[in-house]
Tab-separated table of C-alpha atoms and ligand atoms in Angstrom:
chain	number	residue	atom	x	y	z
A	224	UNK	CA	68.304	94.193	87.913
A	225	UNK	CA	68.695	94.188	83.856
A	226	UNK	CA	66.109	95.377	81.869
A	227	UNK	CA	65.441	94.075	78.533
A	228	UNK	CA	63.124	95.015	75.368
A	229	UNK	CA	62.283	90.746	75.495
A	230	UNK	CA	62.811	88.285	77.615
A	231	UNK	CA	63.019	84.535	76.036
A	232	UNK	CA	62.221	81.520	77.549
A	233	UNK	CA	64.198	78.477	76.447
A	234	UNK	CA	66.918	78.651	74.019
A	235	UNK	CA	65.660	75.905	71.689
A	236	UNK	CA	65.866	76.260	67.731
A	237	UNK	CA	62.580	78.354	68.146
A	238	UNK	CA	63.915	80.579	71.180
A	239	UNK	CA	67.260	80.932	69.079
A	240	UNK	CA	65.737	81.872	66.376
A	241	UNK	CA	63.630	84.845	68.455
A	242	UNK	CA	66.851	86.176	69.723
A	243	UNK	CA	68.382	86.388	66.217
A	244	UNK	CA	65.178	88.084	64.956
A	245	UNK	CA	65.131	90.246	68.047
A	246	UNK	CA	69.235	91.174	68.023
A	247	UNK	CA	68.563	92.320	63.719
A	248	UNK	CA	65.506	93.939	64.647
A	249	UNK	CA	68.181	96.239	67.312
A	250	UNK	CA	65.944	95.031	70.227
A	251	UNK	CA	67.942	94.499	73.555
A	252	UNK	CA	66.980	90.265	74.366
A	253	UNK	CA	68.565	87.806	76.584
A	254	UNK	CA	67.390	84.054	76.114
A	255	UNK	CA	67.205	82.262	79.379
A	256	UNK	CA	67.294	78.376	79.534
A	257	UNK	CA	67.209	75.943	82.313
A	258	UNK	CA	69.320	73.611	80.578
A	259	UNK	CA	72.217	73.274	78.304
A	260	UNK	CA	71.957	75.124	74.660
A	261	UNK	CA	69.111	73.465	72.777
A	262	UNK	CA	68.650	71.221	75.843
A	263	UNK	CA	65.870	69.120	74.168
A	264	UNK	CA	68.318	67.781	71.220
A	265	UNK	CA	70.938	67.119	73.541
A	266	UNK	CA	68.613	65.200	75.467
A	267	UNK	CA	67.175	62.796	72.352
A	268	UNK	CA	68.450	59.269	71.124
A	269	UNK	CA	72.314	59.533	70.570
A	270	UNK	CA	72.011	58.415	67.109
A	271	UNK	CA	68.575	60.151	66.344
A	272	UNK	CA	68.418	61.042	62.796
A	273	UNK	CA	65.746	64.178	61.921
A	274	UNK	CA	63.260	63.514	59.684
A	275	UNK	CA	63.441	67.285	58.248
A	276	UNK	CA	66.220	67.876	55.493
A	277	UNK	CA	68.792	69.993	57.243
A	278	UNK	CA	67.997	72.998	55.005
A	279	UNK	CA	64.246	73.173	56.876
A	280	UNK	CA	66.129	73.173	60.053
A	281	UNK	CA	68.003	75.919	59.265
A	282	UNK	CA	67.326	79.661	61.504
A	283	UNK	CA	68.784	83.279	60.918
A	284	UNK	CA	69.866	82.522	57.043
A	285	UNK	CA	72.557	80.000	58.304
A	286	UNK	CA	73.476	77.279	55.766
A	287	UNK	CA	72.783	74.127	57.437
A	288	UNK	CA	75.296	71.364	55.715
A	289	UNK	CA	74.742	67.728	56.584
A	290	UNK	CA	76.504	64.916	55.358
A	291	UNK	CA	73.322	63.342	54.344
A	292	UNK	CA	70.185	64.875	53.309
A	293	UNK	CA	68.573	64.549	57.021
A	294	UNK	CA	71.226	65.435	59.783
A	295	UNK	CA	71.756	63.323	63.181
A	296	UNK	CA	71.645	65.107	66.323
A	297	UNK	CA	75.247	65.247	66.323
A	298	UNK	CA	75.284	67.577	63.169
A	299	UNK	CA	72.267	69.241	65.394
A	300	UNK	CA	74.093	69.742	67.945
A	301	UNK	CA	77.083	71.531	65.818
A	302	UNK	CA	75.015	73.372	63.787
A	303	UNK	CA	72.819	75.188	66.842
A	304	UNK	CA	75.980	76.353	68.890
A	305	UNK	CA	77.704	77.880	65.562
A	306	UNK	CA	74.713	79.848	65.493
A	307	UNK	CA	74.405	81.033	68.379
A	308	UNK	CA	78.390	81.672	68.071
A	309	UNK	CA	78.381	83.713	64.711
A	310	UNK	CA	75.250	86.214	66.182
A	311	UNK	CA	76.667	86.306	69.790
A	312	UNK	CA	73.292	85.766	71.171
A	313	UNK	CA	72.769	86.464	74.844
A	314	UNK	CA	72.341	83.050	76.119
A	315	UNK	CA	71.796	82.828	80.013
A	316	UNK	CA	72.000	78.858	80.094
A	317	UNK	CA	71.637	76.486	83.222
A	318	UNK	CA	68.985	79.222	84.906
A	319	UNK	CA	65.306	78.297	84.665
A	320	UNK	CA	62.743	80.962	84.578
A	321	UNK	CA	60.569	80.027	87.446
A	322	UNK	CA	57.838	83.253	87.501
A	323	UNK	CA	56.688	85.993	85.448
A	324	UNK	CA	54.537	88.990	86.364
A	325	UNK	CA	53.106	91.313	85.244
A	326	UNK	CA	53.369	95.158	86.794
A	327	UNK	CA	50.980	98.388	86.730
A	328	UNK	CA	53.230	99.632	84.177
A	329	UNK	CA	52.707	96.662	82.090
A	330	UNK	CA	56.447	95.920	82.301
A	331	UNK	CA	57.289	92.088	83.491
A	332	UNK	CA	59.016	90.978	86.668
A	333	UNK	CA	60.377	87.899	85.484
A	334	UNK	CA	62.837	85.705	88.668
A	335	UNK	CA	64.419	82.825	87.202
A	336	UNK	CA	66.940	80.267	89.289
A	337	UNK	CA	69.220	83.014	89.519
A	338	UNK	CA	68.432	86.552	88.866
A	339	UNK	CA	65.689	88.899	88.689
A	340	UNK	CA	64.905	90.997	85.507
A	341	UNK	CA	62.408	93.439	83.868
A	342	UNK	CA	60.841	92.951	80.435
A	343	UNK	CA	58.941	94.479	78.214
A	344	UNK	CA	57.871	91.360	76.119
A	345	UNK	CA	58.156	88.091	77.195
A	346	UNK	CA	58.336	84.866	74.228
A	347	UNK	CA	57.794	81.729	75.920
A	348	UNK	CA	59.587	78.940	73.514
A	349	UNK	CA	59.686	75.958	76.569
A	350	UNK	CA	58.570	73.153	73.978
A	351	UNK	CA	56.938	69.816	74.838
A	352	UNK	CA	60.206	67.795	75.899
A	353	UNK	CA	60.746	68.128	79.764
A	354	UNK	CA	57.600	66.754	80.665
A	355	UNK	CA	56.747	62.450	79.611
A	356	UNK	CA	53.276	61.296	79.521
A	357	UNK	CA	53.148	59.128	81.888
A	358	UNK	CA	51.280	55.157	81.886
A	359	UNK	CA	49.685	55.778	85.325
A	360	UNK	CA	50.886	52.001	86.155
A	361	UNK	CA	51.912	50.390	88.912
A	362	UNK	CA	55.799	50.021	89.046
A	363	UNK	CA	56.081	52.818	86.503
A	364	UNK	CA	58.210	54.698	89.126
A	365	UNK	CA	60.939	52.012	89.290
A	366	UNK	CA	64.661	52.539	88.194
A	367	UNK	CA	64.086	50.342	84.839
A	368	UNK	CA	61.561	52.424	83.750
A	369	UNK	CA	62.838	54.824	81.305
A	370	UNK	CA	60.740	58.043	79.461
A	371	UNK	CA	64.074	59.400	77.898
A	372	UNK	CA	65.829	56.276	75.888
A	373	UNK	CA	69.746	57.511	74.692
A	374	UNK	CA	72.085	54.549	73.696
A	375	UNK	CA	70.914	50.842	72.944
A	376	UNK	CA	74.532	49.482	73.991
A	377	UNK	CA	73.114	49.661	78.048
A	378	UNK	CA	70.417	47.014	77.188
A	379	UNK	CA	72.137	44.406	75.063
A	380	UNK	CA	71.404	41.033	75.541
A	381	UNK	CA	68.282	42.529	78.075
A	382	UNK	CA	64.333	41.395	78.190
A	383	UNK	CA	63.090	44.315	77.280
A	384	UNK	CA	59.437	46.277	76.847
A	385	UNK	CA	58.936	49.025	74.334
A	386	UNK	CA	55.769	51.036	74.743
A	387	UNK	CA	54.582	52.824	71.807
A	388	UNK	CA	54.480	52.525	68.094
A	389	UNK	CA	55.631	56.697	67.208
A	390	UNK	CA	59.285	57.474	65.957
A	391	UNK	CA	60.819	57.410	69.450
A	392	UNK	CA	59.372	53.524	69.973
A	393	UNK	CA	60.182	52.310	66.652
A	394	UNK	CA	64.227	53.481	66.712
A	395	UNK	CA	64.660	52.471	70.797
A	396	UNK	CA	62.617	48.632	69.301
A	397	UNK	CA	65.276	48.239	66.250
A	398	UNK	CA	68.326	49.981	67.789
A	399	UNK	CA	68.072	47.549	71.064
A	400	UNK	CA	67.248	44.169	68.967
A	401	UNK	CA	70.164	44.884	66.778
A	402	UNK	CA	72.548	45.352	70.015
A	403	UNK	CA	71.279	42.026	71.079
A	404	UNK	CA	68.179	42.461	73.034
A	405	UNK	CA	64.995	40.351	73.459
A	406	UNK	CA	62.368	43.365	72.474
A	407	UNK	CA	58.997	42.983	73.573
A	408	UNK	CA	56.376	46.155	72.143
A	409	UNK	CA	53.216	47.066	73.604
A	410	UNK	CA	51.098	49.206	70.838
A	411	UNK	CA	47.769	51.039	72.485
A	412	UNK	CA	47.148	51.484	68.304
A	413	UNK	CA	46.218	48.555	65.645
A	414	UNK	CA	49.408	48.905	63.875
A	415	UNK	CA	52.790	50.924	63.382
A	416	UNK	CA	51.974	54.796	63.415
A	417	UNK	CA	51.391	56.099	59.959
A	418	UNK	CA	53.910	59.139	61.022
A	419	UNK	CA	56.866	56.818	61.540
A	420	UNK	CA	59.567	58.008	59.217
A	421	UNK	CA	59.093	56.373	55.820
A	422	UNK	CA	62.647	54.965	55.767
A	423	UNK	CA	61.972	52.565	59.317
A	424	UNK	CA	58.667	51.839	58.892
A	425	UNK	CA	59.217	48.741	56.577
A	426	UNK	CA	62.057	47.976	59.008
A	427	UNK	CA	60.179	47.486	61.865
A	428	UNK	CA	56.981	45.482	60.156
A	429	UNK	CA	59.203	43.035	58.720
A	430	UNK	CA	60.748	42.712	61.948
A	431	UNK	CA	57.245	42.149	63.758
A	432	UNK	CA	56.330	40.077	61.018
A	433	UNK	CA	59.103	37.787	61.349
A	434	UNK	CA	59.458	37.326	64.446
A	435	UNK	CA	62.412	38.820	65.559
A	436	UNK	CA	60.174	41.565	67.292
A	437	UNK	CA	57.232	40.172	69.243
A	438	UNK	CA	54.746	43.108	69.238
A	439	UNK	CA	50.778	42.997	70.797
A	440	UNK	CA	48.637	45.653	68.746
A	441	UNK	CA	45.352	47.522	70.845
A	442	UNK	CA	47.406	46.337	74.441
A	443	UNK	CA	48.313	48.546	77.328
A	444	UNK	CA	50.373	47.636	80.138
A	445	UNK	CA	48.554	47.344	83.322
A	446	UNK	CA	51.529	46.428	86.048
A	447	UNK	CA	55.775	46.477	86.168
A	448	UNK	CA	57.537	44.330	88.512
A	449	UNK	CA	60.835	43.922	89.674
A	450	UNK	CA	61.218	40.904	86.720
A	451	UNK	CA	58.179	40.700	84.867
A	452	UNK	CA	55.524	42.902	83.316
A	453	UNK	CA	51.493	42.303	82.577
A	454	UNK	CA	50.025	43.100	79.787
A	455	UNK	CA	46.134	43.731	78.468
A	456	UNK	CA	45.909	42.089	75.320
A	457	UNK	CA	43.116	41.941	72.962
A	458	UNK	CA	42.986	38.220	73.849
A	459	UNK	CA	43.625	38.683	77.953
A	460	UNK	CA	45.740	39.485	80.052
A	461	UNK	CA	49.398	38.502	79.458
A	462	UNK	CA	52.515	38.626	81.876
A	463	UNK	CA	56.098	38.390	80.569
A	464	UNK	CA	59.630	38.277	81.711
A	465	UNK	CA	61.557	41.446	81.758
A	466	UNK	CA	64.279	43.524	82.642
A	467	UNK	CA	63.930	46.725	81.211
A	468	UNK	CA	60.902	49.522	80.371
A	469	UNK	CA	61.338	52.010	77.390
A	470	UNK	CA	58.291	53.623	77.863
A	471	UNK	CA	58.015	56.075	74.353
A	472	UNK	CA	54.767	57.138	75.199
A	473	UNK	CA	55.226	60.713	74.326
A	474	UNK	CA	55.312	64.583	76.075
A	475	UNK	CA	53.636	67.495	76.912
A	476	UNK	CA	54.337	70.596	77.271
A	477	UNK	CA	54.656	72.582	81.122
A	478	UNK	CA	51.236	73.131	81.075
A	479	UNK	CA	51.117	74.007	85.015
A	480	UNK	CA	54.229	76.819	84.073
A	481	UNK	CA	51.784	78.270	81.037
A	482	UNK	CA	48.475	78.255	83.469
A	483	UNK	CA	50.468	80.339	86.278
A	484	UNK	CA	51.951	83.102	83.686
A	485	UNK	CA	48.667	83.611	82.994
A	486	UNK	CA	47.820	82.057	79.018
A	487	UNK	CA	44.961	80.675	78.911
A	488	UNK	CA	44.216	76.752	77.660
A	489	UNK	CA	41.426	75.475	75.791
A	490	UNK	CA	38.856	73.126	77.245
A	491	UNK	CA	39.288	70.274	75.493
A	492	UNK	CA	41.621	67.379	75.806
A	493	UNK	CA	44.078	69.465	73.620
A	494	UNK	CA	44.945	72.070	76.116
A	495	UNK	CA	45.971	74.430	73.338
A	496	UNK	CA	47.338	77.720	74.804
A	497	UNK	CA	45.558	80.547	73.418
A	498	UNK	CA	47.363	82.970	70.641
A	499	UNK	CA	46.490	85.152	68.145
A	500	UNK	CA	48.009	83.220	64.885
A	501	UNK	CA	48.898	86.123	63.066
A	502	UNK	CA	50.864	87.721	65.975
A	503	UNK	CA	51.542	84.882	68.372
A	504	UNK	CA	50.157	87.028	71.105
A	505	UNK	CA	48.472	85.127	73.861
A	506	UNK	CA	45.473	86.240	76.070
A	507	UNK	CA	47.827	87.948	78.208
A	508	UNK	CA	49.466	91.020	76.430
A	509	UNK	CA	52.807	91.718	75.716
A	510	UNK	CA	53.335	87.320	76.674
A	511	UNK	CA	54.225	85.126	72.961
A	512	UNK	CA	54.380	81.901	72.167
A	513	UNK	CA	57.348	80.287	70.255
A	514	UNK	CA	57.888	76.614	68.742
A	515	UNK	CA	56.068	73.611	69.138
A	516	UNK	CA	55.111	74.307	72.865
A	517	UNK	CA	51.812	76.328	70.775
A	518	UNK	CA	49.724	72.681	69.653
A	519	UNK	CA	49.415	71.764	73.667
A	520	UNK	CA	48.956	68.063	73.645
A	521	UNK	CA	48.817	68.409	69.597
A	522	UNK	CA	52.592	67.753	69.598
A	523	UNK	CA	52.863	66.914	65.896
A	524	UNK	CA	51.262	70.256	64.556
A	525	UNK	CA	54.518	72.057	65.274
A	526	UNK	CA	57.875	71.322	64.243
A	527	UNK	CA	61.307	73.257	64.133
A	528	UNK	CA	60.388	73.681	59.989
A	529	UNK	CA	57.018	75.470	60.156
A	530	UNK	CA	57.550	77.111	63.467
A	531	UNK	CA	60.694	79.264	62.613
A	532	UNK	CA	58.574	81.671	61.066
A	533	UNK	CA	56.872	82.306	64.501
A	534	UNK	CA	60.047	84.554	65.194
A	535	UNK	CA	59.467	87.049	62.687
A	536	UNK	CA	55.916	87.198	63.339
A	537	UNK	CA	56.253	88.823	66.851
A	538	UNK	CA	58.756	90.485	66.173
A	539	UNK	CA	57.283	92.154	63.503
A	540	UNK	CA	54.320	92.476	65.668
A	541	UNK	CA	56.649	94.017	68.889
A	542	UNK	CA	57.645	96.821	66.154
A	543	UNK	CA	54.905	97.594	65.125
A	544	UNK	CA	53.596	98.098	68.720
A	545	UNK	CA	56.378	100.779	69.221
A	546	UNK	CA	55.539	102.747	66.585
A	547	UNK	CA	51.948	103.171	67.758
B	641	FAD	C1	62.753	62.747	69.024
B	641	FAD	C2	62.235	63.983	68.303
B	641	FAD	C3	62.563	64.192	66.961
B	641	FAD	C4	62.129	65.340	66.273
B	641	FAD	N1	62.494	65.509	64.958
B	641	FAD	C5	62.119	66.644	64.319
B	641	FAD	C6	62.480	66.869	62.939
B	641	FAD	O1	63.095	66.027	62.273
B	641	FAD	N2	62.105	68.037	62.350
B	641	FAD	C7	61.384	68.985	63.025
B	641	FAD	O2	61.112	70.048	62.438
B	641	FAD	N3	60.998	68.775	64.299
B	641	FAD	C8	61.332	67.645	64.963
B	641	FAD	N4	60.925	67.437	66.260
B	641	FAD	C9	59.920	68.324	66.871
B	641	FAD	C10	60.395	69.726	67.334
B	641	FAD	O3	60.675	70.493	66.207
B	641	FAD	C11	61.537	69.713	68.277
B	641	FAD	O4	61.009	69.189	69.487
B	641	FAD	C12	62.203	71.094	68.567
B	641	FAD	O5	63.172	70.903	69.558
B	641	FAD	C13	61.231	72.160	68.979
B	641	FAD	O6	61.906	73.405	69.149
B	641	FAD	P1	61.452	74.475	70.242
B	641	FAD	O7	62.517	75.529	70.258
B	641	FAD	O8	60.041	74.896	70.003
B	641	FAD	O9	61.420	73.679	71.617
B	641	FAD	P2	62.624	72.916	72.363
B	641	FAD	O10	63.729	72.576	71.453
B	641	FAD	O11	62.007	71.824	73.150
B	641	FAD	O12	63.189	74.050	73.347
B	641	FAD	C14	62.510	74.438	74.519
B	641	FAD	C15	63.563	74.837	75.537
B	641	FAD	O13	62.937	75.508	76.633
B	641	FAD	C16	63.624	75.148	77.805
B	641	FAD	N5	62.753	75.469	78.942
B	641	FAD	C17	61.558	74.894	79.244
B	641	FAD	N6	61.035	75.470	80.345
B	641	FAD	C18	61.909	76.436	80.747
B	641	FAD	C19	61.919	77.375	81.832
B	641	FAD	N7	60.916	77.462	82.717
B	641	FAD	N8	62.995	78.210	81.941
B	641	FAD	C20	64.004	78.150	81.038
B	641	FAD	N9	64.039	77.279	80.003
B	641	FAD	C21	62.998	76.435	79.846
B	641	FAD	C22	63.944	73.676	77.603
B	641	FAD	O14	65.002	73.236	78.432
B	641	FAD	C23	64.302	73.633	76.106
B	641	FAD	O15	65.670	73.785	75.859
B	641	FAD	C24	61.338	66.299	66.956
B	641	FAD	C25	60.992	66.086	68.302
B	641	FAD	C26	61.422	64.944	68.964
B	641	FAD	C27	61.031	64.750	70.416
């Protein structure tokens, strides 16, 4: 069994970023993730474009050069495993931690997929990006029902629904109309979010307002079938022809994983995991929290830019626990 001074979950930007912290601190780490290396990027819109400037996405003092002033996942992508190259992290990747407990000696037993080990410190950096919130809708389990969108080529010349009105909505509404689709949206809001990135928003009013983009504002979807989907508008109920459902309608983080390791969630609809800001300690000692998986349902408080800093914290704070 290895034994390590910290065991991190998830090797997102956050988790990546603990390990580098961690390996120049001369603490013995290993990052464990179920997935691929940053296995959330990889897994957003092929031709996503950040709406940080690369230099805010940047972790362990590595110059992140784009071509333009925001990178694409692509550039992402690139960027992430040179990192992880030029530090020689100790990535364990496709191996997902599954439980983590806590002995007398207040060491952790941590089994994942496919080993056992023993910790002193556990980070958990798991994000908000496995999980979709789901419509709770009839049909919503069918094969055209999509939480993940990638590539607008698959839906050209397609009936298809957006739900949403957030980043995610907005790109999957303009990059499928402009590959030929017939795009339908379904807003639960009055209008376009307010945090769609500055550069689209326009895009996607004048769209609606045109024409080209039929969108209903305060409507929910209440049932998919096989070829058509109804709708709730403000002025009744509406039911329209489709083939396809890009449902954008946002993520959460594993709140079920965080509940069983033992952090404990607030009571209100947030579900924030509890921490101690200045050390990123939860309730249960010698357990931190990384990354954006720390707002709970408040998925826009925490980004890769002002969560970086969340690795030096503990680890200043795991130091300074030794020396006592
Ligand atoms: C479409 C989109 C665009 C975004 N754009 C920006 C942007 O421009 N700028 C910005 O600052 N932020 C952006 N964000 C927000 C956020 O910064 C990112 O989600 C970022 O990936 C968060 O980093 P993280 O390391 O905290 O979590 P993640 O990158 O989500 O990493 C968590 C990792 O943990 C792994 N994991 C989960 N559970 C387990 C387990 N039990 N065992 C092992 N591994 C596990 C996951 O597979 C994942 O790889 C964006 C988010 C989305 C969804």
């Amino acid at each position: 069994m290895s034994e390590y001074d910290i065991l991190i979950i998830g090797a997102g930007p956050i988790g990546l970023a603990c390990g580098i912290a961690a390996k120049k601190a001369g603490l013995s780490y290993v990052i464990v993730e179920k997935g691929c290396l940053v296995n959330s990027l990889y897994n957003y819109p092929a031709n996503m474009t950040f709406f940080s400037t690369s230099e805010r996405l940047e972790i362990g003092g590595v110059p992140f050069m784009s071509l333009n002033n925001k990178p694409n996942r692509a550039e992402a992508l690139e960027y992430y495993r040179r990192v992880t190259q030029v530090f020689s992290l100790n990535v364990h990747l496709f191996e997902e931690v599954k439980a983590v407990i806590k002995n007398k000696d207040n060491f952790f037993s941590i089994t994942t997929s496919k080993n056992n080990y023993t910790a002193k410190h556990i980070i958990v950096s798991t994000g908000f990006y496995d999980i979709p919130v789901l419509m709770h809708v009839p049909g919503e389990e069918m094969n055209k029902v999509v939480h993940y969108y990638k590539d607008p080529h698959y839906y050209a010349f397609q009936k298809v629904l957006v739900v949403g009105a957030q980043n995610s909505a907005i790109d999957a509404a303009l990059e499928t109309w402009r590959k030929g689709a017939e795009v339908t949206m379904v807003v639960r809001e009055k209008e376009i979010g307010e945090r769609v990135k500055y550069w689209v928003r326009p895009d996607i009013i004048n769209r609606i307002a045109e024409g080209s983009i039929k969108a209903y504002f305060s409507a929910s979807v209440i049932e998919i079938r096989k070829n058509e989907v109804d709708i709730q508008t403000k002025d009744g109920p509406v039911t329209i022809a489709n083939d396809f459902v890009i449902a954008m309608t946002g993520y959460r983080p594993g709140f079920d994983f965080l509940r069983k390791i033992g952090i404990e969630l607030s009571n209100d609809e947030s579900l924030r995991p509890s921490y101690d800001p200045e050390t990123m300690q939860t309730n249960n000692k010698g357990i931190y929290l990384a990354g954006v998986v720390c707002g709970g349902m408040d998925t826009h408080k925490w980004f890769i830019e002002n969560s970086r800093e969340h690795a030096d914290k503990i680890i200043k704070n795991i130091l300074a626990m030794q020396e006592k």
